[in-house]
Short mmCIF file of N, CA and C in Angstrom, two decimals:
data_model
loop_
_atom_site.label_atom_id
_atom_site.label_comp_id
_atom_site.label_asym_id
_atom_site.label_seq_id
_atom_site.Cartn_x
_atom_site.Cartn_y
_atom_site.Cartn_z
N MET A 140 -50.79 41.62 -48.16
CA MET A 140 -49.82 41.44 -46.99
C MET A 140 -48.53 42.26 -47.37
N ALA A 141 -48.18 43.01 -46.47
CA ALA A 141 -46.79 43.82 -46.54
C ALA A 141 -45.61 43.09 -46.24
N THR A 142 -44.59 43.34 -47.12
CA THR A 142 -43.40 42.66 -46.69
C THR A 142 -42.30 43.81 -46.10
N VAL A 143 -41.65 43.49 -45.15
CA VAL A 143 -40.68 44.40 -44.60
C VAL A 143 -39.50 43.84 -44.65
N ARG A 144 -38.62 44.68 -45.16
CA ARG A 144 -37.06 44.24 -45.34
C ARG A 144 -36.31 45.18 -44.46
N ASP A 145 -36.20 44.92 -43.31
CA ASP A 145 -35.29 45.81 -42.31
C ASP A 145 -34.04 44.96 -41.80
N SER A 146 -33.05 45.44 -41.75
CA SER A 146 -31.92 44.78 -41.15
C SER A 146 -31.55 45.07 -39.75
N THR A 147 -32.47 45.92 -39.20
CA THR A 147 -32.38 46.42 -37.76
C THR A 147 -32.60 45.12 -36.82
N TRP A 148 -31.86 45.09 -36.01
CA TRP A 148 -32.02 44.07 -34.83
C TRP A 148 -32.09 44.49 -33.41
N VAL A 149 -32.97 44.41 -32.55
CA VAL A 149 -33.02 44.89 -31.29
C VAL A 149 -32.55 43.75 -30.40
N ALA A 150 -31.37 43.75 -29.74
CA ALA A 150 -30.72 42.87 -28.84
C ALA A 150 -31.31 43.10 -27.37
N ASP A 151 -32.28 42.38 -27.08
CA ASP A 151 -32.83 42.80 -25.70
C ASP A 151 -32.41 41.53 -24.72
N THR A 152 -31.50 41.95 -23.84
CA THR A 152 -30.99 41.01 -23.07
C THR A 152 -32.01 40.45 -21.91
N GLY A 153 -33.17 41.04 -21.93
CA GLY A 153 -34.07 40.50 -20.81
C GLY A 153 -35.02 39.66 -21.59
N ALA A 154 -34.97 39.53 -22.89
CA ALA A 154 -36.13 38.67 -23.71
C ALA A 154 -35.78 37.18 -23.22
N SER A 155 -36.99 36.43 -23.20
CA SER A 155 -36.83 34.88 -23.27
C SER A 155 -36.09 34.57 -24.36
N PHE A 156 -36.56 34.94 -25.68
CA PHE A 156 -35.90 34.43 -26.87
C PHE A 156 -36.04 35.53 -27.83
N HIS A 157 -35.34 35.30 -29.05
CA HIS A 157 -35.39 36.31 -29.96
C HIS A 157 -36.08 35.70 -31.12
N VAL A 158 -36.83 36.54 -31.80
CA VAL A 158 -37.56 36.06 -33.14
C VAL A 158 -37.41 36.86 -34.02
N THR A 159 -37.38 36.38 -35.42
CA THR A 159 -37.11 37.17 -36.64
C THR A 159 -37.68 36.58 -37.85
N PRO A 160 -38.49 37.28 -38.59
CA PRO A 160 -39.20 36.71 -39.91
C PRO A 160 -37.88 36.70 -40.95
N GLN A 161 -36.82 37.19 -40.86
CA GLN A 161 -35.71 37.22 -41.83
C GLN A 161 -34.91 36.01 -41.68
N ARG A 162 -35.05 35.15 -42.61
CA ARG A 162 -34.61 33.94 -42.67
C ARG A 162 -32.92 33.85 -43.01
N ASP A 163 -32.49 34.74 -43.96
CA ASP A 163 -31.05 35.34 -44.30
C ASP A 163 -30.43 35.95 -43.17
N PHE A 164 -30.84 36.18 -41.91
CA PHE A 164 -30.14 36.58 -40.80
C PHE A 164 -29.49 35.45 -39.97
N PHE A 165 -29.82 33.99 -40.27
CA PHE A 165 -29.20 33.03 -39.74
C PHE A 165 -28.18 32.59 -40.34
N SER A 166 -26.97 32.35 -39.68
CA SER A 166 -25.73 31.57 -40.04
C SER A 166 -26.00 30.05 -39.99
N SER A 167 -26.79 29.64 -39.27
CA SER A 167 -27.01 28.18 -39.31
C SER A 167 -28.59 28.00 -38.82
N TYR A 168 -29.38 27.22 -39.48
CA TYR A 168 -30.95 27.04 -39.40
C TYR A 168 -31.20 25.86 -39.61
N THR A 169 -32.03 25.23 -38.75
CA THR A 169 -32.79 23.92 -38.76
C THR A 169 -34.26 24.27 -38.52
N THR A 170 -34.98 23.49 -39.64
CA THR A 170 -36.41 23.55 -39.84
C THR A 170 -37.17 22.43 -38.94
N GLY A 171 -38.13 22.72 -38.51
CA GLY A 171 -39.01 21.73 -37.83
C GLY A 171 -40.20 22.38 -37.15
N ASP A 172 -40.92 21.43 -36.40
CA ASP A 172 -42.02 22.09 -35.67
C ASP A 172 -41.80 22.31 -34.17
N TYR A 173 -41.60 23.55 -33.90
CA TYR A 173 -41.01 23.89 -32.47
C TYR A 173 -42.31 24.52 -31.55
N GLY A 174 -43.51 24.42 -32.08
CA GLY A 174 -44.47 24.99 -31.15
C GLY A 174 -44.82 26.52 -31.51
N TYR A 175 -45.31 27.06 -30.62
CA TYR A 175 -45.81 28.52 -30.90
C TYR A 175 -45.21 29.50 -29.87
N VAL A 176 -45.14 30.74 -30.20
CA VAL A 176 -44.47 31.64 -29.34
C VAL A 176 -45.62 33.00 -29.30
N ARG A 177 -45.81 33.17 -27.95
CA ARG A 177 -46.75 34.45 -27.92
C ARG A 177 -45.97 35.88 -28.14
N MET A 178 -46.58 36.67 -28.90
CA MET A 178 -45.90 37.93 -29.16
C MET A 178 -46.07 38.77 -28.23
N GLY A 179 -45.68 40.02 -28.38
CA GLY A 179 -46.02 41.15 -27.53
C GLY A 179 -47.31 41.73 -27.55
N ASN A 180 -47.84 41.38 -28.73
CA ASN A 180 -49.30 41.82 -28.73
C ASN A 180 -50.43 41.04 -28.57
N GLY A 181 -49.88 39.96 -27.83
CA GLY A 181 -50.82 38.91 -27.36
C GLY A 181 -51.06 37.82 -28.66
N GLN A 182 -50.81 37.74 -29.89
CA GLN A 182 -51.06 37.12 -30.80
C GLN A 182 -49.97 35.85 -30.77
N SER A 183 -50.34 34.64 -31.32
CA SER A 183 -49.41 33.57 -31.29
C SER A 183 -48.80 33.54 -32.82
N CYS A 184 -47.63 32.95 -32.73
CA CYS A 184 -46.85 32.86 -33.87
C CYS A 184 -46.16 31.51 -34.00
N LYS A 185 -46.32 30.65 -35.02
CA LYS A 185 -45.91 29.46 -35.09
C LYS A 185 -44.25 29.50 -35.46
N ILE A 186 -43.54 28.71 -34.63
CA ILE A 186 -42.19 28.59 -34.81
C ILE A 186 -41.65 27.46 -35.88
N VAL A 187 -40.95 28.03 -36.74
CA VAL A 187 -40.88 27.14 -37.98
C VAL A 187 -39.40 26.78 -38.10
N GLY A 188 -38.55 27.27 -37.37
CA GLY A 188 -37.07 26.99 -37.38
C GLY A 188 -36.42 27.58 -36.12
N ILE A 189 -35.13 27.09 -35.86
CA ILE A 189 -34.23 27.72 -34.90
C ILE A 189 -32.96 27.75 -35.50
N GLY A 190 -32.03 28.57 -35.11
CA GLY A 190 -30.70 28.73 -35.45
C GLY A 190 -29.82 29.72 -34.71
N ASP A 191 -28.76 29.94 -35.17
CA ASP A 191 -27.79 30.88 -34.84
C ASP A 191 -27.83 32.09 -35.58
N VAL A 192 -27.75 33.32 -34.92
CA VAL A 192 -27.71 34.56 -35.80
C VAL A 192 -26.48 35.34 -35.53
N CYS A 193 -25.83 35.93 -36.48
CA CYS A 193 -24.65 36.65 -36.25
C CYS A 193 -25.00 38.10 -36.81
N LEU A 194 -24.92 39.07 -35.78
CA LEU A 194 -25.17 40.53 -35.82
C LEU A 194 -23.96 41.20 -35.93
N GLU A 195 -23.91 42.27 -36.65
CA GLU A 195 -22.85 43.30 -36.68
C GLU A 195 -23.20 44.58 -36.17
N THR A 196 -22.58 45.21 -35.29
CA THR A 196 -22.73 46.44 -34.68
C THR A 196 -22.40 47.65 -35.38
N GLU A 197 -22.94 48.74 -35.07
CA GLU A 197 -22.38 50.32 -35.65
C GLU A 197 -20.78 50.17 -35.53
N LEU A 198 -20.33 49.75 -34.55
CA LEU A 198 -18.94 49.82 -34.42
C LEU A 198 -18.14 48.87 -35.07
N GLY A 199 -18.77 47.89 -35.77
CA GLY A 199 -18.06 46.71 -36.46
C GLY A 199 -17.91 45.33 -35.55
N CYS A 200 -18.14 45.58 -34.42
CA CYS A 200 -18.09 44.29 -33.70
C CYS A 200 -19.26 43.34 -33.94
N LYS A 201 -19.04 42.04 -33.98
CA LYS A 201 -19.90 41.00 -34.12
C LYS A 201 -20.46 40.58 -32.90
N LEU A 202 -21.84 40.06 -33.17
CA LEU A 202 -22.63 39.70 -31.73
C LEU A 202 -23.30 38.36 -32.35
N PHE A 203 -22.97 37.11 -31.58
CA PHE A 203 -23.66 36.01 -31.95
C PHE A 203 -24.76 35.65 -30.99
N LEU A 204 -25.98 35.41 -31.40
CA LEU A 204 -27.09 34.80 -30.67
C LEU A 204 -26.87 33.49 -31.03
N LYS A 205 -26.73 32.65 -29.86
CA LYS A 205 -26.80 31.18 -30.16
C LYS A 205 -28.24 30.46 -29.89
N LYS A 206 -28.50 29.62 -30.92
CA LYS A 206 -29.83 28.80 -30.52
C LYS A 206 -30.93 29.93 -30.11
N VAL A 207 -31.42 30.56 -31.18
CA VAL A 207 -32.39 31.76 -30.91
C VAL A 207 -33.50 31.13 -30.44
N TRP A 208 -33.94 29.99 -30.38
CA TRP A 208 -35.11 29.40 -29.64
C TRP A 208 -34.58 28.00 -29.16
N THR A 209 -34.52 27.85 -27.78
CA THR A 209 -33.88 26.74 -27.23
C THR A 209 -34.93 25.58 -26.65
N GLY A 210 -36.14 26.28 -26.52
CA GLY A 210 -37.39 25.45 -25.96
C GLY A 210 -37.07 25.04 -24.36
N LYS A 211 -36.13 25.48 -23.60
CA LYS A 211 -36.01 25.23 -22.18
C LYS A 211 -36.83 26.08 -21.31
N LYS A 212 -37.52 25.50 -20.42
CA LYS A 212 -38.33 26.50 -19.38
C LYS A 212 -37.58 27.09 -18.64
N VAL A 213 -37.79 28.25 -18.16
CA VAL A 213 -37.18 29.12 -17.34
C VAL A 213 -37.42 28.90 -15.79
N SER A 214 -36.54 28.87 -14.89
CA SER A 214 -36.57 28.36 -13.67
C SER A 214 -36.88 29.88 -12.79
N TYR A 215 -37.85 29.87 -12.19
CA TYR A 215 -38.20 31.21 -11.22
C TYR A 215 -38.09 30.80 -9.68
N LYS A 216 -37.55 29.76 -9.35
CA LYS A 216 -37.69 29.34 -8.05
C LYS A 216 -36.64 30.30 -6.93
N HIS A 217 -35.71 30.98 -7.88
CA HIS A 217 -34.81 31.61 -7.15
C HIS A 217 -35.33 32.99 -6.76
N LEU A 218 -36.51 33.47 -7.30
CA LEU A 218 -36.97 34.90 -7.09
C LEU A 218 -37.94 34.92 -6.09
N ARG A 219 -37.92 35.96 -5.19
CA ARG A 219 -38.65 36.22 -3.98
C ARG A 219 -39.32 37.33 -3.94
N VAL A 220 -40.39 37.53 -2.97
CA VAL A 220 -41.15 38.57 -2.91
C VAL A 220 -40.54 39.66 -2.40
N PHE A 221 -40.49 40.95 -2.62
CA PHE A 221 -39.90 42.11 -2.24
C PHE A 221 -40.65 42.52 -0.94
N GLY A 222 -39.90 42.91 -0.07
CA GLY A 222 -40.59 43.48 1.33
C GLY A 222 -41.13 42.39 2.24
N CYS A 223 -40.82 40.96 1.93
CA CYS A 223 -41.31 39.97 2.86
C CYS A 223 -40.41 39.83 4.11
N ARG A 224 -41.05 39.25 5.16
CA ARG A 224 -40.16 39.06 6.33
C ARG A 224 -39.42 37.96 6.07
N VAL A 225 -38.15 38.05 6.53
CA VAL A 225 -37.09 36.82 6.29
C VAL A 225 -36.38 36.40 7.81
N SER A 226 -35.94 35.49 8.07
CA SER A 226 -35.10 35.15 9.21
C SER A 226 -33.79 34.70 8.66
N VAL A 227 -32.61 35.83 9.16
CA VAL A 227 -31.58 35.73 8.68
C VAL A 227 -30.41 35.02 9.73
N HIS A 228 -29.89 33.81 9.36
CA HIS A 228 -29.17 33.21 10.20
C HIS A 228 -27.80 34.22 10.75
N ILE A 229 -27.53 34.01 12.01
CA ILE A 229 -26.33 34.79 12.45
C ILE A 229 -25.23 33.76 12.72
N PRO A 230 -24.06 33.83 12.07
CA PRO A 230 -23.14 32.78 12.09
C PRO A 230 -22.56 32.76 13.67
N ARG A 231 -22.14 31.74 13.89
CA ARG A 231 -21.76 31.26 15.30
C ARG A 231 -20.67 32.18 15.75
N ASP A 232 -19.53 32.66 15.03
CA ASP A 232 -18.57 33.62 15.33
C ASP A 232 -19.09 34.97 15.54
N GLU A 233 -20.31 35.32 15.08
CA GLU A 233 -20.89 36.81 15.23
C GLU A 233 -21.79 36.85 16.45
N ARG A 234 -22.02 35.89 16.96
CA ARG A 234 -22.86 35.83 18.32
C ARG A 234 -22.48 35.16 19.42
N SER A 235 -22.93 35.60 20.55
CA SER A 235 -22.48 34.75 22.01
C SER A 235 -23.41 33.42 22.11
N LYS A 236 -23.00 32.70 23.26
CA LYS A 236 -23.90 31.73 23.39
C LYS A 236 -25.20 31.60 23.58
N LEU A 237 -25.81 32.78 24.23
CA LEU A 237 -27.01 32.94 24.66
C LEU A 237 -27.77 34.01 23.59
N ASP A 238 -27.18 34.45 22.54
CA ASP A 238 -27.85 35.16 21.76
C ASP A 238 -28.71 34.30 20.79
N ALA A 239 -29.66 34.95 20.16
CA ALA A 239 -30.37 34.24 18.94
C ALA A 239 -29.88 33.81 17.78
N GLU A 240 -30.10 32.68 17.27
CA GLU A 240 -29.24 32.37 16.06
C GLU A 240 -29.82 33.01 14.74
N ALA A 241 -30.85 33.52 14.64
CA ALA A 241 -31.38 34.27 13.59
C ALA A 241 -32.00 35.65 14.09
N LYS A 242 -32.37 36.67 13.06
CA LYS A 242 -32.78 37.90 13.39
C LYS A 242 -33.69 38.24 12.26
N GLN A 243 -34.91 38.81 12.65
CA GLN A 243 -35.96 39.11 11.60
C GLN A 243 -35.47 40.34 10.78
N CYS A 244 -35.67 40.17 9.63
CA CYS A 244 -35.20 41.35 8.60
C CYS A 244 -36.37 41.49 7.55
N ILE A 245 -36.06 42.32 6.66
CA ILE A 245 -37.00 42.52 5.54
C ILE A 245 -36.04 42.69 4.24
N PHE A 246 -36.71 41.74 3.36
CA PHE A 246 -35.99 41.33 2.07
C PHE A 246 -36.12 42.43 1.08
N LEU A 247 -34.92 43.12 0.76
CA LEU A 247 -34.76 44.13 -0.12
C LEU A 247 -34.69 43.85 -1.71
N GLY A 248 -33.75 42.90 -1.89
CA GLY A 248 -33.44 42.53 -3.22
C GLY A 248 -32.21 41.59 -3.37
N TYR A 249 -31.63 41.69 -4.54
CA TYR A 249 -30.54 40.87 -4.54
C TYR A 249 -29.20 41.57 -4.86
N ALA A 250 -28.23 40.99 -4.25
CA ALA A 250 -26.82 41.70 -4.39
C ALA A 250 -26.24 41.51 -5.86
N HIS A 251 -25.56 42.78 -6.13
CA HIS A 251 -24.93 42.64 -7.59
C HIS A 251 -23.68 41.90 -7.61
N GLU A 252 -22.87 41.91 -6.57
CA GLU A 252 -21.66 41.50 -6.80
C GLU A 252 -21.49 39.82 -6.66
N GLU A 253 -22.21 39.28 -5.74
CA GLU A 253 -22.24 37.86 -5.34
C GLU A 253 -23.64 37.29 -5.39
N PHE A 254 -23.77 36.01 -5.19
CA PHE A 254 -25.21 35.48 -5.06
C PHE A 254 -25.42 35.76 -3.44
N GLU A 255 -25.93 36.66 -3.17
CA GLU A 255 -26.61 37.01 -1.81
C GLU A 255 -27.74 37.92 -1.88
N TYR A 256 -28.55 37.64 -0.87
CA TYR A 256 -29.75 38.65 -0.85
C TYR A 256 -29.31 39.88 0.00
N ARG A 257 -30.20 40.80 -0.25
CA ARG A 257 -29.93 41.98 0.71
C ARG A 257 -31.15 42.28 1.58
N PHE A 258 -30.93 42.80 2.99
CA PHE A 258 -32.01 42.78 3.80
C PHE A 258 -31.90 44.05 4.74
N TRP A 259 -32.97 44.62 5.16
CA TRP A 259 -32.87 45.73 5.98
C TRP A 259 -33.09 45.15 7.36
N ASP A 260 -32.27 45.35 8.31
CA ASP A 260 -32.20 45.14 9.81
C ASP A 260 -33.01 46.22 10.42
N PRO A 261 -34.02 46.11 10.83
CA PRO A 261 -34.73 47.16 11.49
C PRO A 261 -34.18 47.66 13.17
N ASP A 262 -33.74 46.67 13.62
CA ASP A 262 -32.86 46.70 14.95
C ASP A 262 -31.67 47.79 14.83
N SER A 263 -30.71 47.25 13.93
CA SER A 263 -29.46 48.14 13.79
C SER A 263 -29.65 49.04 12.88
N LYS A 264 -30.72 49.07 12.14
CA LYS A 264 -30.97 50.12 10.83
C LYS A 264 -29.85 50.09 9.98
N LYS A 265 -29.48 48.95 9.45
CA LYS A 265 -28.50 48.75 8.53
C LYS A 265 -28.69 47.85 7.52
N ILE A 266 -28.13 47.72 6.36
CA ILE A 266 -28.59 46.83 5.22
C ILE A 266 -27.46 45.70 5.36
N ILE A 267 -27.74 44.36 5.45
CA ILE A 267 -27.01 43.38 5.56
C ILE A 267 -27.17 42.46 4.34
N ARG A 268 -26.10 41.69 4.08
CA ARG A 268 -26.24 40.62 2.84
C ARG A 268 -25.95 39.27 3.50
N SER A 269 -26.65 38.25 3.02
CA SER A 269 -26.58 37.04 3.48
C SER A 269 -27.06 35.96 2.54
N ARG A 270 -26.62 34.74 2.66
CA ARG A 270 -27.33 33.61 1.66
C ARG A 270 -28.15 32.82 2.54
N ASP A 271 -27.87 32.70 3.92
CA ASP A 271 -28.52 31.66 4.89
C ASP A 271 -29.72 32.30 5.38
N VAL A 272 -30.82 32.15 4.78
CA VAL A 272 -31.96 32.70 5.06
C VAL A 272 -33.30 31.90 5.02
N VAL A 273 -34.23 32.29 5.72
CA VAL A 273 -35.65 31.57 5.41
C VAL A 273 -36.51 32.66 5.28
N PHE A 274 -37.42 32.63 4.00
CA PHE A 274 -38.20 33.69 3.58
C PHE A 274 -39.76 33.15 4.13
N PHE A 275 -40.20 34.37 4.33
CA PHE A 275 -41.78 34.15 4.87
C PHE A 275 -42.66 34.90 3.78
N GLU A 276 -42.68 34.53 2.60
CA GLU A 276 -43.47 35.27 1.52
C GLU A 276 -44.80 35.49 1.86
N ASP A 277 -45.45 35.08 2.76
CA ASP A 277 -46.81 35.57 2.99
C ASP A 277 -46.88 36.58 4.18
N GLN A 278 -45.67 36.94 4.65
CA GLN A 278 -45.68 37.91 5.77
C GLN A 278 -44.74 39.25 5.21
N THR A 279 -45.66 40.35 5.45
CA THR A 279 -44.80 41.50 5.11
C THR A 279 -44.22 42.35 5.98
N ILE A 280 -43.66 43.57 5.80
CA ILE A 280 -43.06 44.58 6.81
C ILE A 280 -44.12 44.73 7.84
N ASP A 281 -45.44 44.86 7.50
CA ASP A 281 -46.46 45.22 8.56
C ASP A 281 -46.50 44.23 9.46
N ASP A 282 -46.36 42.86 9.00
CA ASP A 282 -46.48 41.79 9.94
C ASP A 282 -45.49 41.90 11.08
N LEU A 283 -44.29 42.29 10.51
CA LEU A 283 -42.96 42.35 11.39
C LEU A 283 -43.18 43.50 12.33
N GLN A 284 -43.62 44.66 11.95
CA GLN A 284 -44.00 45.68 12.75
C GLN A 284 -45.18 45.36 13.97
N LYS A 285 -45.97 44.72 13.65
CA LYS A 285 -47.07 44.13 14.61
C LYS A 285 -46.17 43.12 15.72
N LEU A 286 -45.42 42.36 15.24
CA LEU A 286 -44.54 41.41 15.99
C LEU A 286 -43.79 42.27 17.07
N GLU A 287 -43.24 43.21 16.62
CA GLU A 287 -42.27 44.18 17.44
C GLU A 287 -43.27 45.03 18.43
N LYS A 288 -44.53 45.54 17.93
CA LYS A 288 -45.28 46.34 18.98
C LYS A 288 -45.97 45.37 20.07
N ALA A 289 -45.97 43.90 19.63
CA ALA A 289 -46.30 43.01 20.77
C ALA A 289 -45.21 42.84 21.75
N ARG A 290 -44.11 42.96 21.38
CA ARG A 290 -42.89 42.84 22.20
C ARG A 290 -42.36 44.03 23.25
N VAL A 291 -43.21 45.10 22.98
CA VAL A 291 -42.78 46.39 23.59
C VAL A 291 -42.58 46.08 25.16
N GLY A 292 -43.43 45.48 25.91
CA GLY A 292 -43.20 45.21 27.37
C GLY A 292 -42.26 44.54 27.67
N ASN A 293 -41.98 43.42 27.04
CA ASN A 293 -40.91 42.42 27.44
C ASN A 293 -40.43 41.80 26.28
N PRO A 294 -39.13 41.94 25.59
CA PRO A 294 -38.72 41.50 24.29
C PRO A 294 -38.59 40.21 24.25
N HIS A 295 -38.73 39.17 25.53
CA HIS A 295 -38.76 37.94 25.35
C HIS A 295 -40.06 37.14 25.51
N GLU A 296 -41.25 38.07 25.74
CA GLU A 296 -42.47 37.60 25.83
C GLU A 296 -43.12 38.07 24.49
N ILE A 297 -44.18 37.25 23.97
CA ILE A 297 -44.99 37.75 23.03
C ILE A 297 -46.40 37.49 23.39
N SER A 298 -47.20 38.46 23.25
CA SER A 298 -48.49 38.36 23.51
C SER A 298 -49.58 38.13 22.31
N ILE A 299 -49.96 37.09 22.33
CA ILE A 299 -50.82 36.44 21.32
C ILE A 299 -52.34 36.40 21.47
N PRO A 300 -53.26 37.08 21.01
CA PRO A 300 -54.65 36.91 21.43
C PRO A 300 -55.28 35.41 21.23
N VAL A 301 -55.81 34.70 21.96
CA VAL A 301 -56.28 33.46 21.97
C VAL A 301 -58.09 33.59 21.97
N PRO A 302 -58.63 33.20 20.99
CA PRO A 302 -60.05 33.12 21.14
C PRO A 302 -60.69 32.11 22.26
N VAL A 303 -61.58 32.57 22.87
CA VAL A 303 -62.02 32.07 23.92
C VAL A 303 -63.46 31.62 23.72
N ASP A 304 -63.93 30.49 24.19
CA ASP A 304 -65.29 30.05 23.90
C ASP A 304 -66.07 30.44 25.26
N VAL A 305 -66.90 31.52 24.90
CA VAL A 305 -67.70 31.98 26.17
C VAL A 305 -69.03 31.22 26.41
N GLU A 306 -69.46 30.33 25.48
CA GLU A 306 -70.74 29.94 25.67
C GLU A 306 -70.45 28.46 26.48
N HIS A 307 -69.29 28.15 26.49
CA HIS A 307 -68.98 26.68 27.23
C HIS A 307 -67.56 27.18 27.89
N PRO A 308 -67.74 27.78 28.98
CA PRO A 308 -66.51 28.14 29.81
C PRO A 308 -65.78 26.87 30.53
N VAL A 309 -64.59 26.71 30.73
CA VAL A 309 -64.08 25.62 31.35
C VAL A 309 -64.03 25.81 32.94
N GLU A 310 -64.46 24.78 33.52
CA GLU A 310 -64.55 25.07 34.98
C GLU A 310 -63.67 24.23 35.82
N GLU A 311 -63.08 24.95 36.77
CA GLU A 311 -62.13 24.01 37.61
C GLU A 311 -62.93 23.14 38.41
N VAL A 312 -62.45 21.71 38.47
CA VAL A 312 -63.17 20.81 39.40
C VAL A 312 -62.24 20.84 40.44
N PRO A 313 -62.68 21.15 41.67
CA PRO A 313 -61.96 21.08 43.07
C PRO A 313 -61.22 19.57 43.46
N GLY A 314 -60.08 19.62 43.73
CA GLY A 314 -59.66 18.07 44.27
C GLY A 314 -59.03 17.59 42.96
N GLU A 315 -59.00 17.92 41.77
CA GLU A 315 -58.50 17.39 40.59
C GLU A 315 -57.10 17.43 40.51
N TYR A 316 -56.52 18.62 40.98
CA TYR A 316 -55.12 19.01 40.88
C TYR A 316 -54.47 18.98 42.22
N GLU A 317 -53.41 18.55 42.44
CA GLU A 317 -52.56 18.73 43.76
C GLU A 317 -51.80 19.80 43.78
N GLU A 318 -51.87 20.89 44.61
CA GLU A 318 -50.85 22.19 44.55
C GLU A 318 -49.57 21.56 45.21
N THR A 319 -48.40 21.91 45.02
CA THR A 319 -47.06 21.50 45.54
C THR A 319 -46.28 22.68 45.69
N THR A 320 -45.64 22.79 46.59
CA THR A 320 -44.56 23.88 46.63
C THR A 320 -43.23 23.24 46.90
N THR A 321 -42.26 23.78 46.31
CA THR A 321 -40.83 23.18 46.41
C THR A 321 -40.00 23.95 47.32
N GLY A 322 -39.31 23.40 48.09
CA GLY A 322 -38.46 24.09 48.88
C GLY A 322 -37.10 23.36 48.56
N GLY A 323 -36.17 23.29 49.64
CA GLY A 323 -34.79 22.81 49.65
C GLY A 323 -34.78 21.20 49.70
N GLU A 324 -36.00 20.70 50.02
CA GLU A 324 -35.97 19.16 50.02
C GLU A 324 -36.93 18.54 49.16
N ILE A 325 -36.73 17.43 48.40
CA ILE A 325 -37.58 16.80 47.55
C ILE A 325 -38.26 15.79 48.38
N PRO A 326 -39.65 15.78 48.32
CA PRO A 326 -40.53 14.87 49.01
C PRO A 326 -40.28 13.42 48.62
N GLN A 327 -40.31 12.38 49.49
CA GLN A 327 -40.06 10.99 48.96
C GLN A 327 -41.30 10.30 48.83
#
């Protein structure tokens, strides 16, 4: 068994947790049975303690890693599928009474400045940002394009193919329905 004595630490901000075999790196340390961690090479390693680590950079700055192993599960519920179809709500002050309350867009990603999502609006050919959206993660840009092609004739009509049972066609029975016309008067 080889012993490695290296004081180099790679601070990976994208890591779920940091691991070190060097006990003397810790400024505070608590031993215990904390389960196992899967390493980058696929091997499992037993966690025998947790604590705080104080690192000093080449410039002399100190970097504190608090609770190197916390045991908290990470939530992924805010993550979305890139390129999926979304319905973006249009605020009341940005639309007229007869305009649609939402528009179909394509999810691009997350805005950097605020907690908002970024979308591509194919109608205006602009990128918009919003938080008030509904995601359709099972539908992609191709589905949105198919929907747009179906609306080519009339933007208010959608043509949807409906399967028809040709073995048992529905026959109209005469006299079962009464045909009426409406004029200026309502029949009594």
